[in-house]
Amino acid sequence: MAKDSSSNEKYSVVIIGGGPAGIATALTLNALGISNCVVDAQASPNRKYGEALPPNAKPVLKQLGIQSLVEHNNHLSYYGNQTSWGSNQMNTKEFISELHGSGYLLDRLFFENQLWEYYRTQNGKIFNGFKVKEIEKKGHGHGIVLNSHNNNIHLSSDFIVDATGRKASISQKLGAVKKELDTQFAMTFTLELNKPITRNIIIESVPNGWWYASPNSNQTLTLMFFTLKKMIPKKGEVNDFVEKEMKSSTTISNFLNASKLKETEVKIIPAGTSRLDQPYGSNWVAVGDAACAYDPISSYGITSALASGYYAGQAIASHLSGKKEAMISYRYIIENAFQAYCEKLINHYREEKQWSESYYWKNRFSDKN
Ligand SMILES: Cc1cc2nc3c(=O)[nH]c(=O)nc-3n(C[C@H](O)[C@H](O)[C@H](O)COP(=O)(O)OP(=O)(O)OC[C@H]3O[C@@H](n4cnc5c(N)ncnc54)[C@H](O)[C@@H]3O)c2cc1C
């Protein structure tokens, strides 16, 4: 039987999930003087996927007071994208002429640790290594039971934030329905490089999906192959599949002579578009991937997680001060952004017409479906 800790701590807002969205919400609430805590199932941040932070992330980083975190030497400057899409020509887009200059190639695990550390220096409380066992209605707010290794902690709050990422597990527990728009998966692994390469991201479409390559600071390269669930190979066939897909490319195939890939090093993870039917309900709101998860082709994920955390923090503060329309405004902001993203995404995939008969492109928002 789990041992009940005697503490019954009260916070105005309990944020479940300590990724970029959860920490951005917590920092915003802190700045507004609203008591809050973060709960994360991991004892310390785990390795997340996605390291490209485009230049347009800079305003939200500044707004949250965390611009200096990404300027640490562990992160690289990111100068642009090399893209082969819609033709076999490789086109380079440099960020130099853009309003915000270069972006960042994050050391993602280091960044997640920086976020926790920074929140703690702002007197933030993280219940790390705790899962949510129960949520019940308590007055106008919620009673929450956390559990870790047979130890229960009881919290009460006026408001809950679901920042659990793509799983959106808290919103679903509270009655929201998650809608998956597609079944895209990423097959991701790291290769050692035998010589340095430019700090650009490479994106290359191939008949069965598309490749993404991003250089890391330790002379390694993160590679991801994006395809649909139905095309994912069985266990034991992953290596051959990945090598075949690398050979089907023009630029990515140049990295084939890097060190031999071990199957266990290929991680297969969901990487499509999803959203909740309602991003908020009675004294709860979803932020980041929990509210809307984006296709990584967009590079929206981290920026949008930070921005939705910022807007949700502002909306919660207004809501708690009696302005009930605040959550409607939050919903409007994130649903409008999601709608604009969907239109751009569909048009972007439709630009690729070289393999319109292949399963991936036929089922990827083509004119035929
Ligand atoms: C293959 C791939 C490539 C990507 N590439 C990029 C990219 O290049 N650039 C980009 O900007 N974005 C990219 N993304 C997206 C980006 O990583 C996410 O959008 C971002 O991490 C979302 O932040 P979040 O805080 O909403 O969720 P997460 O970062 O997923 O954080 C959720 C947190 O909640 C915790 N948690 C989950 N369930 C519970 C629970 N029940 N109780 C307590 N804690 C819980 C987890 O431990 C985790 O810390 C990529 C995504 C994928 C899948």
Coordinates of C-alpha atoms and ligand atoms in Angstrom, one line a residue:
M1 CA 0.0 0.0 0.0
A2 CA 1.2 3.5 -0.9
K3 CA 2.4 5.6 2.0
D4 CA 0.5 8.9 2.2
S5 CA 2.7 11.9 2.8
S6 CA 0.9 14.1 5.4
S7 CA 1.5 17.3 3.3
N8 CA -1.5 18.9 1.6
E9 CA 0.1 21.6 -0.4
K10 CA -2.1 24.3 -2.0
Y11 CA -1.1 26.1 -5.2
S12 CA -3.2 28.4 -7.4
V13 CA -2.0 26.4 -10.5
V14 CA -0.6 22.9 -10.8
I15 CA 1.2 22.3 -14.1
I16 CA 1.6 18.7 -15.2
G17 CA 4.6 18.2 -17.5
G18 CA 7.9 20.0 -17.3
G19 CA 8.8 20.4 -21.0
P20 CA 9.1 23.8 -22.7
A21 CA 5.3 24.4 -22.6
G22 CA 5.0 23.6 -18.9
I23 CA 8.0 25.6 -17.8
A24 CA 6.9 28.6 -20.0
T25 CA 3.5 28.6 -18.3
A26 CA 5.2 28.4 -14.9
L27 CA 7.6 31.3 -15.6
T28 CA 4.7 33.4 -16.9
L29 CA 2.6 32.7 -13.7
N30 CA 5.6 33.4 -11.5
A31 CA 6.1 36.8 -13.2
L32 CA 2.4 37.5 -12.5
G33 CA 2.8 36.5 -8.8
I34 CA 0.5 33.5 -9.1
S35 CA 1.6 30.5 -7.0
N36 CA 2.3 27.4 -9.1
C37 CA 4.2 24.1 -9.2
V38 CA 5.3 21.7 -11.9
V39 CA 4.9 17.9 -11.8
D40 CA 7.0 15.7 -14.1
A41 CA 7.0 11.9 -14.3
Q42 CA 10.7 11.9 -14.9
A43 CA 13.2 12.3 -12.1
S44 CA 15.3 14.5 -14.4
P45 CA 14.6 15.7 -17.9
N46 CA 14.8 13.0 -20.6
R47 CA 16.1 13.3 -24.1
K48 CA 13.5 14.9 -26.3
Y49 CA 13.4 14.9 -30.1
G50 CA 13.9 18.0 -32.1
E51 CA 16.7 20.6 -31.8
A52 CA 16.0 23.2 -34.4
L53 CA 14.9 26.5 -33.0
P54 CA 14.2 28.9 -35.8
P55 CA 15.0 32.6 -35.6
N56 CA 11.4 33.6 -35.0
A57 CA 11.6 31.9 -31.5
K58 CA 13.7 34.9 -30.3
P59 CA 10.8 37.2 -29.3
V60 CA 9.1 34.6 -27.1
L61 CA 12.5 33.6 -25.5
K62 CA 13.0 37.3 -24.6
Q63 CA 9.4 37.6 -23.3
L64 CA 10.0 34.6 -21.0
G65 CA 13.4 35.9 -19.9
I66 CA 15.3 32.8 -21.2
Q67 CA 17.1 34.1 -24.2
S68 CA 20.5 33.8 -22.4
L69 CA 19.9 30.0 -21.9
V70 CA 20.0 29.3 -25.7
E71 CA 23.2 31.5 -26.0
H72 CA 25.2 28.9 -24.0
N73 CA 28.1 27.3 -25.8
N74 CA 26.5 23.9 -25.8
H75 CA 24.0 25.2 -28.4
L76 CA 25.0 26.0 -31.9
S77 CA 24.0 28.9 -34.1
Y78 CA 21.7 27.7 -36.9
Y79 CA 22.2 29.5 -40.2
G80 CA 19.6 28.1 -42.6
N81 CA 18.1 25.1 -44.3
Q82 CA 19.2 23.1 -47.4
T83 CA 16.1 21.6 -48.9
S84 CA 15.4 19.3 -51.7
W85 CA 11.6 19.1 -52.1
G86 CA 9.5 19.1 -55.3
S87 CA 12.6 18.5 -57.5
N88 CA 16.0 16.9 -57.1
Q89 CA 17.6 20.4 -56.8
M90 CA 19.1 21.3 -53.4
N91 CA 18.1 24.9 -52.5
T92 CA 19.7 26.8 -49.6
K93 CA 17.8 29.3 -47.5
E94 CA 20.1 31.4 -45.3
F95 CA 18.5 33.1 -42.3
I96 CA 21.0 36.0 -42.5
S97 CA 18.5 38.3 -44.3
E98 CA 15.7 37.5 -41.9
L99 CA 14.3 39.9 -39.3
H100 CA 15.7 37.8 -36.3
G101 CA 19.0 36.6 -37.9
S102 CA 20.1 33.0 -37.1
G103 CA 18.4 30.4 -35.0
Y104 CA 19.7 27.7 -32.6
L105 CA 20.6 24.1 -32.9
L106 CA 19.9 23.0 -29.4
D107 CA 21.6 20.4 -27.3
R108 CA 18.1 19.3 -26.4
L109 CA 18.8 17.4 -23.1
F110 CA 21.0 20.3 -21.9
F111 CA 18.2 22.8 -22.8
E112 CA 15.6 20.8 -20.9
N113 CA 17.9 20.8 -17.8
Q114 CA 18.5 24.5 -18.2
L115 CA 14.7 25.1 -18.1
W116 CA 14.3 23.2 -14.9
E117 CA 17.3 24.9 -13.3
Y118 CA 16.1 28.4 -14.3
Y119 CA 12.6 27.8 -13.0
R120 CA 14.1 26.6 -9.7
T121 CA 16.2 29.7 -9.4
Q122 CA 12.9 31.7 -9.7
N123 CA 11.7 29.8 -6.6
G124 CA 9.9 27.3 -8.7
K125 CA 8.9 23.9 -7.2
I126 CA 9.2 20.8 -9.3
F127 CA 7.7 17.5 -8.1
N128 CA 10.1 15.4 -10.3
G129 CA 9.6 11.7 -10.6
F130 CA 5.9 11.9 -9.7
K131 CA 3.0 10.7 -11.7
V132 CA -0.6 11.9 -11.4
K133 CA -2.6 9.1 -9.7
E134 CA -6.0 10.8 -9.2
I135 CA -7.7 14.1 -10.0
E136 CA -11.0 15.0 -8.3
K137 CA -13.2 18.0 -8.1
K138 CA -12.6 19.9 -4.9
G139 CA -14.8 23.0 -4.4
H140 CA -14.1 25.2 -7.5
G141 CA -10.8 23.6 -8.1
H142 CA -9.1 20.2 -8.0
G143 CA -7.6 17.8 -5.6
I144 CA -4.6 16.0 -7.1
V145 CA -2.9 12.8 -5.8
L146 CA 0.7 12.4 -7.0
N147 CA 2.6 9.1 -6.7
S148 CA 6.2 8.1 -6.7
H149 CA 7.6 4.8 -5.5
N150 CA 4.7 4.0 -3.2
N151 CA 4.7 7.6 -1.8
N152 CA 1.5 9.7 -2.3
I153 CA 1.4 13.5 -2.1
H154 CA -1.8 15.4 -2.0
L155 CA -2.1 18.8 -3.8
S156 CA -5.0 21.1 -4.2
S157 CA -5.2 23.8 -6.9
D158 CA -7.7 26.3 -8.4
F159 CA -6.5 25.4 -11.9
I160 CA -4.7 22.6 -13.7
V161 CA -2.4 22.9 -16.8
D162 CA -1.9 19.8 -19.1
A163 CA 1.6 20.1 -20.4
T164 CA 2.2 16.4 -20.8
G165 CA 3.2 16.6 -24.5
R166 CA 1.6 14.6 -27.4
K167 CA -0.1 12.1 -25.0
A168 CA -2.3 14.9 -23.6
S169 CA -3.1 12.4 -20.9
I170 CA -4.5 14.9 -18.3
S171 CA -6.9 16.6 -20.8
Q172 CA -8.1 13.2 -21.9
K173 CA -8.7 12.3 -18.2
L174 CA -10.7 15.5 -17.9
G175 CA -12.9 14.7 -20.9
A176 CA -11.2 16.1 -24.0
V177 CA -10.8 14.0 -27.1
K178 CA -7.5 13.9 -29.0
K179 CA -7.8 14.0 -32.7
E180 CA -4.9 12.5 -34.8
L181 CA -4.8 14.1 -38.3
D182 CA -2.3 11.5 -39.7
T183 CA -0.1 8.6 -38.8
Q184 CA 3.4 10.0 -39.5
F185 CA 6.3 8.4 -37.5
A186 CA 9.9 9.4 -37.3
M187 CA 12.8 6.8 -37.3
T188 CA 15.6 8.7 -35.6
F189 CA 19.3 7.9 -34.9
T190 CA 22.7 9.5 -34.6
L191 CA 25.8 9.0 -36.8
E192 CA 29.3 10.0 -36.2
L193 CA 30.7 12.4 -38.8
N194 CA 34.2 12.0 -40.2
K195 CA 34.5 15.7 -41.0
P196 CA 32.6 18.9 -39.9
I197 CA 29.7 20.1 -42.0
T198 CA 28.0 23.5 -42.3
R199 CA 25.5 24.4 -39.6
N200 CA 22.5 24.0 -41.8
I201 CA 19.6 21.6 -41.5
I202 CA 19.2 19.3 -44.5
I203 CA 15.7 18.2 -45.6
E204 CA 15.3 15.9 -48.6
S205 CA 12.2 14.2 -49.9
V206 CA 12.4 10.6 -51.2
P207 CA 9.7 8.2 -52.6
N208 CA 8.8 6.7 -49.2
G209 CA 8.9 9.9 -47.1
W210 CA 11.5 12.5 -46.2
W211 CA 14.9 12.9 -44.5
Y212 CA 16.0 15.4 -41.9
A213 CA 19.6 15.8 -40.8
S214 CA 20.9 18.2 -38.2
P215 CA 24.5 18.6 -37.1
N216 CA 25.3 18.5 -33.3
S217 CA 28.2 20.2 -31.5
N218 CA 30.1 16.9 -30.8
Q219 CA 30.7 16.1 -34.5
T220 CA 27.7 13.8 -34.7
L221 CA 24.6 14.1 -36.9
T222 CA 21.0 13.5 -35.9
L223 CA 19.1 11.8 -38.7
M224 CA 15.4 11.3 -38.9
F225 CA 13.4 9.5 -41.6
F226 CA 9.7 10.4 -41.7
T227 CA 7.2 8.0 -43.1
L228 CA 3.7 6.6 -42.4
K229 CA 2.9 4.0 -39.8
K230 CA 2.0 1.4 -42.4
M231 CA 5.5 1.5 -43.9
I232 CA 7.4 1.0 -40.6
P233 CA 9.4 -2.2 -40.9
K234 CA 9.2 -5.2 -38.5
K235 CA 11.7 -5.7 -35.8
G236 CA 14.9 -7.2 -37.3
E237 CA 14.3 -5.4 -40.6
V238 CA 14.8 -1.8 -39.4
N239 CA 18.5 -1.5 -40.3
D240 CA 18.1 -2.7 -43.9
F241 CA 15.1 -0.4 -44.3
V242 CA 17.0 2.6 -43.0
E243 CA 20.0 1.9 -45.3
K244 CA 17.7 1.4 -48.3
E245 CA 16.0 4.7 -47.6
M246 CA 19.3 6.5 -47.2
K247 CA 20.4 5.0 -50.6
S248 CA 17.3 6.3 -52.2
S249 CA 18.3 9.9 -51.4
T250 CA 20.9 12.1 -53.1
T251 CA 22.4 14.2 -50.2
I252 CA 21.6 12.1 -47.2
S253 CA 23.2 9.0 -48.9
N254 CA 26.6 10.8 -48.5
F255 CA 26.4 10.1 -44.8
L256 CA 26.1 6.3 -45.4
N257 CA 29.9 5.9 -45.1
A258 CA 29.7 7.1 -41.5
S259 CA 29.9 4.5 -38.7
K260 CA 27.7 1.4 -39.0
L261 CA 24.3 1.8 -37.6
K262 CA 23.0 -0.5 -34.9
E263 CA 19.2 -1.3 -35.0
T264 CA 18.8 -0.7 -31.3
E265 CA 19.9 2.9 -31.9
V266 CA 16.9 3.6 -34.1
K267 CA 14.0 5.0 -32.1
I268 CA 10.6 5.0 -33.8
I269 CA 8.3 7.7 -32.5
P270 CA 5.0 9.4 -33.4
A271 CA 5.6 12.6 -35.4
G272 CA 2.3 13.6 -37.0
T273 CA -0.3 16.3 -36.4
S274 CA -2.8 16.1 -33.6
R275 CA -5.0 18.4 -31.5
L276 CA -7.6 18.3 -28.8
D277 CA -11.3 18.9 -29.6
Q278 CA -11.2 21.5 -26.8
P279 CA -8.0 23.0 -25.4
Y280 CA -9.6 24.0 -22.1
G281 CA -12.4 23.1 -19.8
S282 CA -13.6 23.7 -16.3
N283 CA -10.5 25.1 -14.5
W284 CA -8.0 23.4 -16.8
V285 CA -6.1 24.2 -20.0
A286 CA -3.8 22.3 -22.3
V287 CA -0.5 23.8 -23.6
G288 CA 2.2 22.9 -26.1
D289 CA 2.0 19.5 -27.8
A290 CA -0.9 18.5 -25.5
A291 CA -3.1 21.1 -27.1
C292 CA -1.7 20.9 -30.7
A293 CA 1.2 18.8 -31.9
Y294 CA 2.9 19.8 -35.2
D295 CA 4.6 18.0 -38.0
P296 CA 8.3 18.5 -37.5
I297 CA 8.6 19.7 -41.1
S298 CA 7.2 23.0 -39.7
S299 CA 9.8 23.5 -36.9
Y300 CA 7.0 25.0 -34.9
G301 CA 7.1 22.6 -31.9
I302 CA 9.3 24.2 -29.3
T303 CA 8.5 27.8 -30.3
S304 CA 4.8 27.1 -30.2
A305 CA 5.1 25.2 -26.9
L306 CA 6.9 28.2 -25.4
A307 CA 4.4 30.7 -26.9
S308 CA 1.3 28.7 -25.8
G309 CA 2.7 28.4 -22.3
Y310 CA 3.1 32.2 -22.3
Y311 CA -0.4 32.9 -23.6
A312 CA -2.0 30.3 -21.3
G313 CA -0.2 31.8 -18.2
Q314 CA -1.7 35.2 -19.1
A315 CA -5.1 33.8 -19.7
I316 CA -5.1 31.8 -16.4
A317 CA -4.1 34.9 -14.5
S318 CA -7.1 36.8 -16.1
H319 CA -9.4 33.9 -15.5
L320 CA -8.5 33.7 -11.8
S321 CA -9.1 37.4 -11.4
G322 CA -12.7 36.9 -12.7
K323 CA -12.3 37.6 -16.4
K324 CA -14.0 34.4 -17.7
E325 CA -13.6 35.4 -21.4
A326 CA -9.8 34.9 -21.0
M327 CA -9.9 31.2 -21.8
I328 CA -12.0 31.9 -24.9
S329 CA -9.3 34.3 -26.2
Y330 CA -6.6 31.7 -25.5
R331 CA -8.6 29.1 -27.5
Y332 CA -9.0 31.6 -30.4
I333 CA -5.2 32.3 -30.5
I334 CA -4.1 28.7 -30.6
E335 CA -6.8 27.4 -32.9
N336 CA -6.2 30.2 -35.3
A337 CA -2.5 29.4 -35.4
F338 CA -3.3 25.7 -35.8
Q339 CA -5.7 26.5 -38.7
A340 CA -3.0 28.6 -40.5
Y341 CA -0.4 25.8 -39.9
C342 CA -2.7 23.2 -41.4
E343 CA -3.2 25.2 -44.6
K344 CA 0.5 25.8 -45.0
L345 CA 1.3 22.1 -44.2
I346 CA -1.1 20.8 -46.9
N347 CA 0.2 23.2 -49.5
H348 CA 3.8 22.2 -48.6
Y349 CA 3.2 18.5 -49.0
R350 CA 1.3 19.1 -52.3
E351 CA 4.4 20.8 -53.7
E352 CA 6.1 17.4 -53.8
K353 CA 4.7 15.8 -57.0
Q354 CA 7.7 13.6 -58.0
W355 CA 6.3 10.4 -56.6
S356 CA 2.5 10.9 -56.6
E357 CA 1.9 7.1 -57.0
S358 CA 4.0 6.1 -53.9
Y359 CA 2.0 5.2 -50.8
Y360 CA 3.6 7.9 -48.6
W361 CA 2.9 10.8 -51.0
K362 CA -0.5 9.5 -52.2
N363 CA -1.6 9.5 -48.5
R364 CA 0.1 12.7 -47.6
F365 CA -2.5 15.5 -48.2
S366 CA -2.2 15.0 -51.9
D367 CA -4.8 16.3 -54.3
K368 CA -6.1 12.7 -54.5
N369 CA -7.3 12.5 -50.9
Ligands
LIG1 C1 10.8 13.4 -34.3 C2 10.5 14.8 -33.9 C3 11.3 15.9 -34.3 C4 11.1 17.2 -33.8 N1 11.8 18.2 -34.3 C5 11.6 19.5 -33.8 C6 12.4 20.6 -34.2 O1 13.4 20.4 -34.9 N2 12.1 21.8 -33.8 C7 11.0 22.0 -33.0 O2 10.8 23.2 -32.6 N3 10.2 21.0 -32.5 C8 10.5 19.8 -32.9 N4 9.7 18.7 -32.5 C9 8.6 19.0 -31.6 C10 9.1 19.4 -30.1 O3 10.0 18.5 -29.6 C11 7.8 19.5 -29.3 O4 6.9 20.3 -29.9 C12 8.1 20.0 -27.9 O5 8.9 19.2 -27.1 C13 6.7 20.2 -27.1 O6 7.0 20.6 -25.8 P1 5.9 20.3 -24.7 O7 6.4 20.9 -23.5 O8 4.5 20.5 -25.1 O9 6.0 18.7 -24.5 P2 7.2 17.7 -24.1 O10 8.5 18.4 -24.5 O11 6.9 16.4 -24.7 O12 7.1 17.6 -22.5 C14 6.1 16.9 -21.9 C15 6.6 16.6 -20.4 O13 5.6 16.1 -19.7 C16 6.0 15.0 -18.9 N5 4.9 14.1 -18.7 C17 4.2 13.4 -19.7 N6 3.2 12.7 -19.1 C18 3.2 13.0 -17.8 C19 2.4 12.6 -16.7 N7 1.3 11.8 -16.8 N8 2.7 13.1 -15.4 C20 3.8 14.0 -15.3 N9 4.6 14.3 -16.3 C21 4.3 13.9 -17.5 C22 7.2 14.4 -19.7 O14 8.1 13.7 -18.9 C23 7.8 15.6 -20.4 O15 8.8 16.2 -19.6 C24 10.0 17.4 -32.9 C25 9.2 16.4 -32.5 C26 9.4 15.1 -33.0 C27 8.6 13.9 -32.5

